[in-house]
N, CA and C atoms as an extended XYZ file, in Angstrom:
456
Properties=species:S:1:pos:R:3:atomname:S:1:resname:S:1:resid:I:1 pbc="F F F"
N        -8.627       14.556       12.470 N   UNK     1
C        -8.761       14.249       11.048 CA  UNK     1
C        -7.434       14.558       10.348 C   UNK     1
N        -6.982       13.878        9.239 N   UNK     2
C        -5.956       13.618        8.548 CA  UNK     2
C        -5.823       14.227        7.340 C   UNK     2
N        -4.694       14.774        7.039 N   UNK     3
C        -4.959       15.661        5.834 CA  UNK     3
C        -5.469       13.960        4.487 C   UNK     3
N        -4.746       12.998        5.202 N   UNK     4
C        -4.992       11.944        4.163 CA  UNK     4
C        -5.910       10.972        4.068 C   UNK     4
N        -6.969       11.881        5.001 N   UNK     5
C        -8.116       10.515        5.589 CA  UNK     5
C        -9.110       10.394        4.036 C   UNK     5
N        -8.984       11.432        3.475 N   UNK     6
C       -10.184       11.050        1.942 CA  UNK     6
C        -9.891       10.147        1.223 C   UNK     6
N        -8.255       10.060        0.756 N   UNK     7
C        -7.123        9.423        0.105 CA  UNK     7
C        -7.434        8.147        0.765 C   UNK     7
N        -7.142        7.801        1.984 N   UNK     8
C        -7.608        6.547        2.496 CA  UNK     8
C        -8.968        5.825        2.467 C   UNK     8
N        -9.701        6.746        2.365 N   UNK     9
C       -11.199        6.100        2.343 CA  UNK     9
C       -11.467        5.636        1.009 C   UNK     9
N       -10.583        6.361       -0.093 N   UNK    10
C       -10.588        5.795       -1.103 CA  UNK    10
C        -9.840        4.097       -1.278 C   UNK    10
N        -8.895        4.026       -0.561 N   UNK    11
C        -7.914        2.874       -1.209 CA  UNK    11
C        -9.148        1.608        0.052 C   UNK    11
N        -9.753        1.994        1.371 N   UNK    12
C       -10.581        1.072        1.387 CA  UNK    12
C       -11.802        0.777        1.019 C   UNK    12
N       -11.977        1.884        0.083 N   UNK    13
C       -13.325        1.548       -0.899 CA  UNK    13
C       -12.279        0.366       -1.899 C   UNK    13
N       -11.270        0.269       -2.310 N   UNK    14
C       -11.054       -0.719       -2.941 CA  UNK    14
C       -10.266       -1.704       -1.842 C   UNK    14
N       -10.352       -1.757       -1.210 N   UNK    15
C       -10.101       -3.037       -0.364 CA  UNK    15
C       -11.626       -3.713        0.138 C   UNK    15
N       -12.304       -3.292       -0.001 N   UNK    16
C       -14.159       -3.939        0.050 CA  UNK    16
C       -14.018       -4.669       -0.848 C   UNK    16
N       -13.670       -4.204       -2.297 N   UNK    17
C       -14.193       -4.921       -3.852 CA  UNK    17
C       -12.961       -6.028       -3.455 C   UNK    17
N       -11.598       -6.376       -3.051 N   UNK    18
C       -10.861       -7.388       -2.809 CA  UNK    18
C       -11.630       -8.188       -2.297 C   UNK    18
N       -12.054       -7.743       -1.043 N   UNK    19
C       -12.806       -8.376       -0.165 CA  UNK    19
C       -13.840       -9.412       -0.800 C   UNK    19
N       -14.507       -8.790       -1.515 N   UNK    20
C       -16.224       -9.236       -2.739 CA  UNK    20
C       -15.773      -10.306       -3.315 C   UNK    20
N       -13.987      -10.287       -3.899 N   UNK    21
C       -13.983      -11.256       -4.989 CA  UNK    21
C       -12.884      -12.438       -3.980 C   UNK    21
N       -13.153      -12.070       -2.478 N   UNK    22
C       -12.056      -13.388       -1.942 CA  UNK    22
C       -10.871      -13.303       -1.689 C   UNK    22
N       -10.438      -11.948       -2.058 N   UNK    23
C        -9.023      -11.530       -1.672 CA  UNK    23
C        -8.875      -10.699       -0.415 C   UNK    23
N        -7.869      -11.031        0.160 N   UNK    24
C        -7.145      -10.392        1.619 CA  UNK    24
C        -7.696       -8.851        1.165 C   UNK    24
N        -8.396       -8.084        1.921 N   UNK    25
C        -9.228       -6.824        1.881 CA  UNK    25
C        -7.700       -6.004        2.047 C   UNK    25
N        -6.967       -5.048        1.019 N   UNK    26
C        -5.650       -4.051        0.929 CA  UNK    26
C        -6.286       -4.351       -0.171 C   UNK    26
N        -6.311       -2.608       -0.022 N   UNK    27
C        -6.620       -1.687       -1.775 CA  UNK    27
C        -5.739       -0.461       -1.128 C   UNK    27
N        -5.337        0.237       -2.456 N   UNK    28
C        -3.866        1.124       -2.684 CA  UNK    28
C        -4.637        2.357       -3.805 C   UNK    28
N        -4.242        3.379       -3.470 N   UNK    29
C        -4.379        4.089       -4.154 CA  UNK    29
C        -2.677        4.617       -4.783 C   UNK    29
N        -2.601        5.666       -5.776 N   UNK    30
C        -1.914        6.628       -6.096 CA  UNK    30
C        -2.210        7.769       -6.631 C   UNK    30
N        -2.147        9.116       -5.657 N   UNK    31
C        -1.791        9.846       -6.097 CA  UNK    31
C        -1.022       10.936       -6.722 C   UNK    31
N        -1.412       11.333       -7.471 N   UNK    32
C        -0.455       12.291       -8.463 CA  UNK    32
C         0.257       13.242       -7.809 C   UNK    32
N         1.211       13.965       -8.511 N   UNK    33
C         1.703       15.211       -7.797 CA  UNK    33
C         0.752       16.133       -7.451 C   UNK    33
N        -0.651       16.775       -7.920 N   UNK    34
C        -1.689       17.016       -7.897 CA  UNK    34
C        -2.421       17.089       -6.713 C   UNK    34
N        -2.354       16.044       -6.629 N   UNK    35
C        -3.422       15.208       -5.615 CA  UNK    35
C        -4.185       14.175       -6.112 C   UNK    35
N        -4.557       13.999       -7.269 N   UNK    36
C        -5.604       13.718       -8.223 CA  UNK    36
C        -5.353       11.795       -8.371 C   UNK    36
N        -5.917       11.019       -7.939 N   UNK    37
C        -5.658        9.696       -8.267 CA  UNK    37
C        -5.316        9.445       -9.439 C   UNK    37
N        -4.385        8.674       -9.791 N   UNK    38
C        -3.457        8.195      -10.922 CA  UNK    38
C        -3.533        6.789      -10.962 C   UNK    38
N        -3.579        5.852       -9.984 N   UNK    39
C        -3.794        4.349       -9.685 CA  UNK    39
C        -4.564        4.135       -8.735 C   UNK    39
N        -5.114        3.146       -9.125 N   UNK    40
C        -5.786        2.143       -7.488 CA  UNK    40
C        -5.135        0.629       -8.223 C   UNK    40
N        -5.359        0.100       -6.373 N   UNK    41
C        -5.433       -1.327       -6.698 CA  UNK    41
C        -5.868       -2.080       -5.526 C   UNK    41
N        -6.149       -3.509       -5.949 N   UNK    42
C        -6.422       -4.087       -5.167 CA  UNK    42
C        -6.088       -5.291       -5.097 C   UNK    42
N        -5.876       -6.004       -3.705 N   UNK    43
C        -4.918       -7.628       -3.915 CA  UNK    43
C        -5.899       -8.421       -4.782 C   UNK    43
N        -4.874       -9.051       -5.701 N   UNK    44
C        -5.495      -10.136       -6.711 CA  UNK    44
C        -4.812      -11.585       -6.783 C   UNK    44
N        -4.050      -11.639       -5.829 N   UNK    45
C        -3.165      -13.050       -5.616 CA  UNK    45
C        -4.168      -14.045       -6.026 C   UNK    45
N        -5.507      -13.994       -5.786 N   UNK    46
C        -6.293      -15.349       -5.422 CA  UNK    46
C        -7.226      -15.484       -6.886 C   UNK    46
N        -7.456      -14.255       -7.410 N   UNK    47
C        -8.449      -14.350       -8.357 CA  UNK    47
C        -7.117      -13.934       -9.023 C   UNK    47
N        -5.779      -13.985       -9.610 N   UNK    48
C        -4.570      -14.310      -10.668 CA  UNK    48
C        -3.805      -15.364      -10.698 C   UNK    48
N        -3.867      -15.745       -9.266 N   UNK    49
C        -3.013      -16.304       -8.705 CA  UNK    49
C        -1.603      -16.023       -9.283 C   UNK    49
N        -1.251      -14.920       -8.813 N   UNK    50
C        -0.362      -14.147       -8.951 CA  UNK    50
C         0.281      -13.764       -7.685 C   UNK    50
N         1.690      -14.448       -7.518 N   UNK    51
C         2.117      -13.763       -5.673 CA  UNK    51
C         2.943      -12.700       -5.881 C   UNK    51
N         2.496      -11.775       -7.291 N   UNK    52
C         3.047      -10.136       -6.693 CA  UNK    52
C         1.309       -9.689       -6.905 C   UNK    52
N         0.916      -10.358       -7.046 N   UNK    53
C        -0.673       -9.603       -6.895 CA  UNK    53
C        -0.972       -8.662       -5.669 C   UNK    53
N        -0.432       -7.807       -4.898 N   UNK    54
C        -0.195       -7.111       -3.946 CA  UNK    54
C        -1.188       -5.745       -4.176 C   UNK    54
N        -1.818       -5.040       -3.524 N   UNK    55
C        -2.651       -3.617       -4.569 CA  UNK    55
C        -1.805       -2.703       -4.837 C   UNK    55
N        -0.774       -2.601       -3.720 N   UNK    56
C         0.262       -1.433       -3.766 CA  UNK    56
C         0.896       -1.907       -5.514 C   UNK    56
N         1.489       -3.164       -5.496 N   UNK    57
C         1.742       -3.231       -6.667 CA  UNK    57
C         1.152       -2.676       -7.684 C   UNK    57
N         0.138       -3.633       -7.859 N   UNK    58
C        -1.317       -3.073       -9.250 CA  UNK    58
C        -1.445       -1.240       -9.098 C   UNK    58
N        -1.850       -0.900       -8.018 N   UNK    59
C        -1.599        0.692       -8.012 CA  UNK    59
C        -0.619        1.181       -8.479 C   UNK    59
N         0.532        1.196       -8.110 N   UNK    60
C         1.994        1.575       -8.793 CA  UNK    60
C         1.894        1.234      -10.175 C   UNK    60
N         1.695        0.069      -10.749 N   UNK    61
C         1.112        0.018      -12.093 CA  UNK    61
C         0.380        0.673      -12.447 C   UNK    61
N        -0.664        1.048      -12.253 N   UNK    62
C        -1.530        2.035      -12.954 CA  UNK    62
C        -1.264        3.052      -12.928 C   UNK    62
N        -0.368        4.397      -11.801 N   UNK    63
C        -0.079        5.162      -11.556 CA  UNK    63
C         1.304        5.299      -12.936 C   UNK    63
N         2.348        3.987      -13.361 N   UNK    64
C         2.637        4.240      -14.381 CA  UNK    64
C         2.604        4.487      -15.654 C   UNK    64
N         1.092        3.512      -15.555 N   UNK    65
C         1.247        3.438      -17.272 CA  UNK    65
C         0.124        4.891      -17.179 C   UNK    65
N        -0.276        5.047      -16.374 N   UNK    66
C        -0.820        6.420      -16.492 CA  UNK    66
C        -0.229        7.709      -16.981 C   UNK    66
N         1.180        7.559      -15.941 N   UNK    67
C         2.046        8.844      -16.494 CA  UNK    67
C         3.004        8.608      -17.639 C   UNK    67
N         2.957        7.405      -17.557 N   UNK    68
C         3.744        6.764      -19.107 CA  UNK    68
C         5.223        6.940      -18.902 C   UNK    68
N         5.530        6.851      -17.793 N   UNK    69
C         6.710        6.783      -17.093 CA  UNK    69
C         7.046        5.963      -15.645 C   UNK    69
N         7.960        5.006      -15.224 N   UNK    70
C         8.295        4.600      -14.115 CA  UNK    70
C         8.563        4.946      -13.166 C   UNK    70
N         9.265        5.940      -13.323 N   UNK    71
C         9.771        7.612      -12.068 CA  UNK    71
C         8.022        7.772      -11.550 C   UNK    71
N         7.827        7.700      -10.751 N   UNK    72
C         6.523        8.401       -9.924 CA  UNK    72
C         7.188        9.422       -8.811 C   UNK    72
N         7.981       10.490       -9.461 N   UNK    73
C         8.253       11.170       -8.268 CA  UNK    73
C         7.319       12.337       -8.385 C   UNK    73
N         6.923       12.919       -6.914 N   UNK    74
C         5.720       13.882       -6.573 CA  UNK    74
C         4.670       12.923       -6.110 C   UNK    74
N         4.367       11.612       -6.722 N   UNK    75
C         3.421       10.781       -5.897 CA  UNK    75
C         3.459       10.242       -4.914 C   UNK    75
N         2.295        9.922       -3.972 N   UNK    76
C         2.126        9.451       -2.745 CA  UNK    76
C         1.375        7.770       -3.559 C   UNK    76
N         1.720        7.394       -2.635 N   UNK    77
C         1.064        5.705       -2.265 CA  UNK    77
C         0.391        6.242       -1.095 C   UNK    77
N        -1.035        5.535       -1.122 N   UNK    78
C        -1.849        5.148        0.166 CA  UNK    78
C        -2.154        4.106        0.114 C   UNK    78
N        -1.707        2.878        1.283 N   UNK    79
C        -2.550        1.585        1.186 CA  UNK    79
C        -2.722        1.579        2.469 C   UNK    79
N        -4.110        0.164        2.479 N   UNK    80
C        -4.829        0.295        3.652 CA  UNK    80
C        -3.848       -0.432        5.225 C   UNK    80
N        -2.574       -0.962        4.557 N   UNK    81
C        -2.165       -2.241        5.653 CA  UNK    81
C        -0.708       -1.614        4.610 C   UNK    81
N         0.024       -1.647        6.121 N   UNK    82
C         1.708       -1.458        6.161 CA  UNK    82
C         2.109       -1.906        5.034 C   UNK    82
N         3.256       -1.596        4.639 N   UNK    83
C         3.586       -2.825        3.050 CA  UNK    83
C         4.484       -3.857        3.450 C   UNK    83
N         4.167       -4.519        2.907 N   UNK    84
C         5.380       -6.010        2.931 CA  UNK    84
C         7.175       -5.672        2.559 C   UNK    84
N         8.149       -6.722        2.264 N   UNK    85
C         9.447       -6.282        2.214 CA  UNK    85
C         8.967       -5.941        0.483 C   UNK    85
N         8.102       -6.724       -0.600 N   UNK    86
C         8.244       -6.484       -1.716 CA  UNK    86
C         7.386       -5.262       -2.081 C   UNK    86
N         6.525       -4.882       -1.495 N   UNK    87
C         5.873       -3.999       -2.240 CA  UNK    87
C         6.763       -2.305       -1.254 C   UNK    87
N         7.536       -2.565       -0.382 N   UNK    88
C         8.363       -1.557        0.697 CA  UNK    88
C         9.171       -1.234       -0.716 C   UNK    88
N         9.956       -2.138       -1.495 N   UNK    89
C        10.623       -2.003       -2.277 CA  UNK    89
C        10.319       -1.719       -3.416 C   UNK    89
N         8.851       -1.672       -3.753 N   UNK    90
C         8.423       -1.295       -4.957 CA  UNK    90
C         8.243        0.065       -4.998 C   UNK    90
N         8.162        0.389       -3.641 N   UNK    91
C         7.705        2.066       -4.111 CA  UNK    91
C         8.880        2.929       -3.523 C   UNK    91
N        10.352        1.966       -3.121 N   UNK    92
C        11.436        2.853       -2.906 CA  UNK    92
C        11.845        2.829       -4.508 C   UNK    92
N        11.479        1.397       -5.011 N   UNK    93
C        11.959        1.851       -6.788 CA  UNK    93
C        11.589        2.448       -7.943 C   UNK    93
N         9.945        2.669       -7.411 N   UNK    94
C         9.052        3.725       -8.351 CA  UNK    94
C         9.562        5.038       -7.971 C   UNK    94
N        10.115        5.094       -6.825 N   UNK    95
C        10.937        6.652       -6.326 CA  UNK    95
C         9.069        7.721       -6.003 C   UNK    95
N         8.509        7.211       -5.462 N   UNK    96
C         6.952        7.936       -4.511 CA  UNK    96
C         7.726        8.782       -3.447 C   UNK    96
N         7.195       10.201       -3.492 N   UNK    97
C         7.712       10.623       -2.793 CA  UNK    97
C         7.093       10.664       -1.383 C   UNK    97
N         6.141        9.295       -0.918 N   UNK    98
C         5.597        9.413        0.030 CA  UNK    98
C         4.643        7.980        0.473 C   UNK    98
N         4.966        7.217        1.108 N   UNK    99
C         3.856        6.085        1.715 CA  UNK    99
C         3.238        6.628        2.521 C   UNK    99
N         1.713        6.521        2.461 N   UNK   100
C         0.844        6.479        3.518 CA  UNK   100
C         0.303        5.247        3.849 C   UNK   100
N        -0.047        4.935        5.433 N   UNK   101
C        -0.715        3.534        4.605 CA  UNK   101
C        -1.130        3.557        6.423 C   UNK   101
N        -2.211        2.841        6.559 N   UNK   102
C        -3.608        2.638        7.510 CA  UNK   102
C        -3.065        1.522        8.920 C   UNK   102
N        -2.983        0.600        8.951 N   UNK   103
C        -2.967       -0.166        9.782 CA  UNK   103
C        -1.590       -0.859        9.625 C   UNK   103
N        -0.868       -1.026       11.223 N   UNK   104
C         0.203       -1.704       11.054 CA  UNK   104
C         0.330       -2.914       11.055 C   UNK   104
N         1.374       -3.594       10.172 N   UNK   105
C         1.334       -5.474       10.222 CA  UNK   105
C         2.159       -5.897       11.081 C   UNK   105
N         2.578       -6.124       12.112 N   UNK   106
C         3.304       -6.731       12.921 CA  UNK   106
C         4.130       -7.484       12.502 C   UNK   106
N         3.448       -8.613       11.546 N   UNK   107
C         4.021      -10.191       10.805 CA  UNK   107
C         4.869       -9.731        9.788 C   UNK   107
N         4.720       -8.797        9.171 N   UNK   108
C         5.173       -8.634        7.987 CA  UNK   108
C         5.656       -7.165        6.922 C   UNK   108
N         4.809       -6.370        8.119 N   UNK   109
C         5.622       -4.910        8.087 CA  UNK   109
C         6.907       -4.685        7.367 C   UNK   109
N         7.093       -3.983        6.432 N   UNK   110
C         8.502       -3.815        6.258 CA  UNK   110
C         8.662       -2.160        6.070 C   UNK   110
N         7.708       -1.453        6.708 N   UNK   111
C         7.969        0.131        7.121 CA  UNK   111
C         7.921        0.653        8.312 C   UNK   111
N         8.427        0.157        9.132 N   UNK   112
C         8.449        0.447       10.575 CA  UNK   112
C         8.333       -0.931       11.544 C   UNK   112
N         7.224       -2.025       10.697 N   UNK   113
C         7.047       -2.467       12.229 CA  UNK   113
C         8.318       -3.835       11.922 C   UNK   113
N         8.222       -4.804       11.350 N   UNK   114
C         9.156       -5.765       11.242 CA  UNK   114
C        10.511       -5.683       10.187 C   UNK   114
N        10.805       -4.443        9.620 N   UNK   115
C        11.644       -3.754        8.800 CA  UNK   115
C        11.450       -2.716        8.427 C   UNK   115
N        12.300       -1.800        8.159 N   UNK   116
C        12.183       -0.815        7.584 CA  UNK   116
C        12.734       -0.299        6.134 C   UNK   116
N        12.726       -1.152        5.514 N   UNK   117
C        13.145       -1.093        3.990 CA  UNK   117
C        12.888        0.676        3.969 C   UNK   117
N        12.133        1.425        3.566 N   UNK   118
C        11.707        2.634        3.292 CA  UNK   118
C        12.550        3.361        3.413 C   UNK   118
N        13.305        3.314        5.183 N   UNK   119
C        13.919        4.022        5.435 CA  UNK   119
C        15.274        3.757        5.532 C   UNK   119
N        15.344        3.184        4.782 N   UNK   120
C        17.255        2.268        5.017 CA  UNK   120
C        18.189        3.306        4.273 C   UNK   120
N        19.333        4.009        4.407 N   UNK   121
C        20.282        4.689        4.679 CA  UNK   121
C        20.815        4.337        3.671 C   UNK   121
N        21.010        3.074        3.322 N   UNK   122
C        21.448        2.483        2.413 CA  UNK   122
C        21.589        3.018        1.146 C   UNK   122
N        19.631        3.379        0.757 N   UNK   123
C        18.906        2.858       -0.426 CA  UNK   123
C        19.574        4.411       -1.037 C   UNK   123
N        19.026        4.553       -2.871 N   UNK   124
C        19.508        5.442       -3.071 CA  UNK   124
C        17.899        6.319       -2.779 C   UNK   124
N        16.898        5.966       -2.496 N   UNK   125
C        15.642        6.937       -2.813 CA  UNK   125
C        14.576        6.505       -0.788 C   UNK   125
N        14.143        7.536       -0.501 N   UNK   126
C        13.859        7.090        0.934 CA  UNK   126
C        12.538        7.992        0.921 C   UNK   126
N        11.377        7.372        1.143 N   UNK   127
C        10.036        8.040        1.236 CA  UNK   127
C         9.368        8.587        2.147 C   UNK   127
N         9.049        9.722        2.174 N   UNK   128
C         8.380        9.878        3.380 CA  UNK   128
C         7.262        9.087        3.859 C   UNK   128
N         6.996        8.643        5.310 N   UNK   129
C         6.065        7.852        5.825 CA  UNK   129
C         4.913        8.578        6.709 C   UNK   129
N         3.887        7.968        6.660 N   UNK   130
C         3.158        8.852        7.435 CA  UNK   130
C         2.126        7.419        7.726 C   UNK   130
N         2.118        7.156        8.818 N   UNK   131
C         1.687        6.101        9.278 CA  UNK   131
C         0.385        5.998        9.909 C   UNK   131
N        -0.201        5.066       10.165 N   UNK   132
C        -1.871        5.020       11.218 CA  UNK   132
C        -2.775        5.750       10.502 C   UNK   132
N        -3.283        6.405        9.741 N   UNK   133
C        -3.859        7.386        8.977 CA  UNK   133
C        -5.042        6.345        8.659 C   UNK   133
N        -6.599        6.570        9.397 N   UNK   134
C        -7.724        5.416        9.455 CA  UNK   134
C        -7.433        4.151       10.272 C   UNK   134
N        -6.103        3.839       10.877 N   UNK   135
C        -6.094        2.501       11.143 CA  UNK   135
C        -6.923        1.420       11.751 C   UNK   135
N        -7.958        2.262       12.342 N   UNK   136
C        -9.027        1.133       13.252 CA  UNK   136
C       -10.097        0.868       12.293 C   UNK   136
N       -10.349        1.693       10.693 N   UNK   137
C       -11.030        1.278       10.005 CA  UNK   137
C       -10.198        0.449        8.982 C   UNK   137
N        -9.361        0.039        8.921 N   UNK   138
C        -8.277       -0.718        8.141 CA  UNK   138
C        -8.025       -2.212        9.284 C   UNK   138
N        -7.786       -1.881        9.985 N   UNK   139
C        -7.718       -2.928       11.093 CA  UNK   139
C        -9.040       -4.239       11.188 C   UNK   139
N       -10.187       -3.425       11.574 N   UNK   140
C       -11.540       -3.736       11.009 CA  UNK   140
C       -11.899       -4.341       10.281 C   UNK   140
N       -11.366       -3.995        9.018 N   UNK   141
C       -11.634       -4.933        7.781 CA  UNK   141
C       -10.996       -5.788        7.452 C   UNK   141
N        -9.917       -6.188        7.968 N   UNK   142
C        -8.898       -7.264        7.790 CA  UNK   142
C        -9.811       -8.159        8.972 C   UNK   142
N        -9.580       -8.001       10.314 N   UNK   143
C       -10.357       -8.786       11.248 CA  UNK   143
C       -11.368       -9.270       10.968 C   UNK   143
N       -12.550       -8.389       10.228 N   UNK   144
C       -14.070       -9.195        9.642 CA  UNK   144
C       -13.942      -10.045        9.044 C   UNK   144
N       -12.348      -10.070        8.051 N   UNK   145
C       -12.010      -10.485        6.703 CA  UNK   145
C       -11.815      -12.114        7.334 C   UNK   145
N       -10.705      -12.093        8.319 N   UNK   146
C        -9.992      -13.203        8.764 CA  UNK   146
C       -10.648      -13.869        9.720 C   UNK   146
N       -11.889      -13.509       10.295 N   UNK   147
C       -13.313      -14.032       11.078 CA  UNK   147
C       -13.814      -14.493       10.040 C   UNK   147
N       -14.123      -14.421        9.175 N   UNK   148
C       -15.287      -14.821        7.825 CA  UNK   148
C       -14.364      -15.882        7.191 C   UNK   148
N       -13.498      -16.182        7.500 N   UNK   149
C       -12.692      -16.918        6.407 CA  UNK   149
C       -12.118      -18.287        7.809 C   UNK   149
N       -11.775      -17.814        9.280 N   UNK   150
C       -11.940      -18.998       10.341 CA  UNK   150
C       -13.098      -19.733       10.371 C   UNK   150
N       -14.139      -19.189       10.031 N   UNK   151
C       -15.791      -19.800       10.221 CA  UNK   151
C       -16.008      -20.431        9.484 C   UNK   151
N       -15.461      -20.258        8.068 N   UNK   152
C       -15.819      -21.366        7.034 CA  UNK   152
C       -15.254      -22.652        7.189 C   UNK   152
């Protein structure tokens, strides 16, 4: 068990409700320096049609206008599925002092598996990662997701 497995069970309680309304099942939490959730989100590309509709995004949003500041430093991101190159970059620019996140993307990874934006040498801000945390229940729900959606 994971110090971050509660944190996760939360961000795929909101990757279900994606799921409900037709969207790719990734829900995101944020928490506070605390611990204390500050954001959730969940992908809304399909019901905004919006292509930063991402949850990590919408989470990071809420986690700001929450603290009423852009700096999210002391916060963690948890999402259920690796992040992409844009949302990798959203939370090296919210400055989180931490990604967690559930299942790896192979296709599209941009924290370890097909880039590593996060950790680039480069950047001026670099997050800690903590990876796989639930992944076979994150994995799971994408697969049911993308079975239910071949069948139709």
């Amino acid at each position: 068990m994971s110090a971050w497995d509660a944190a996760m069970r939360q961000a795929l309680a909101c990757a279900g409700e994606a799921a409900a309304s037709g969207d790719v099942p990734i829900g995101a939490v944020v928490l506070g320096p605390s611990g204390d959730v500050i954001g959730s989100g969940v992908n809304v590309r399909e019901r905004d049609a919006d292509p930063t509709g991402h949850a990590e995004v919408v989470a990071l949003r809420a986690a700001a206008e929450a603290l009423g500041a852009w700096r999210l430093e002391g916060c963690t991101l948890v999402v259920t599925l690796e992040p992409c190159t844009m949302c990798a970059g959203a939370a090296v620019l919210s400055r989180v002092e931490r990604v967690v996140f559930g299942a790896y993307d192979e296709k599209a990874g941009a924290v370890g598996s097909l880039w590593d934006v996060v950790r680039d040498r480069r950047l001026n801000h670099r997050p800690e990662v903590v990876a796989g945390v639930l992944a076979a229940e994150s994995t799971a729900l994408l697969d049911a997701f993308f079975a239910d959606q071949r069948a139709t």
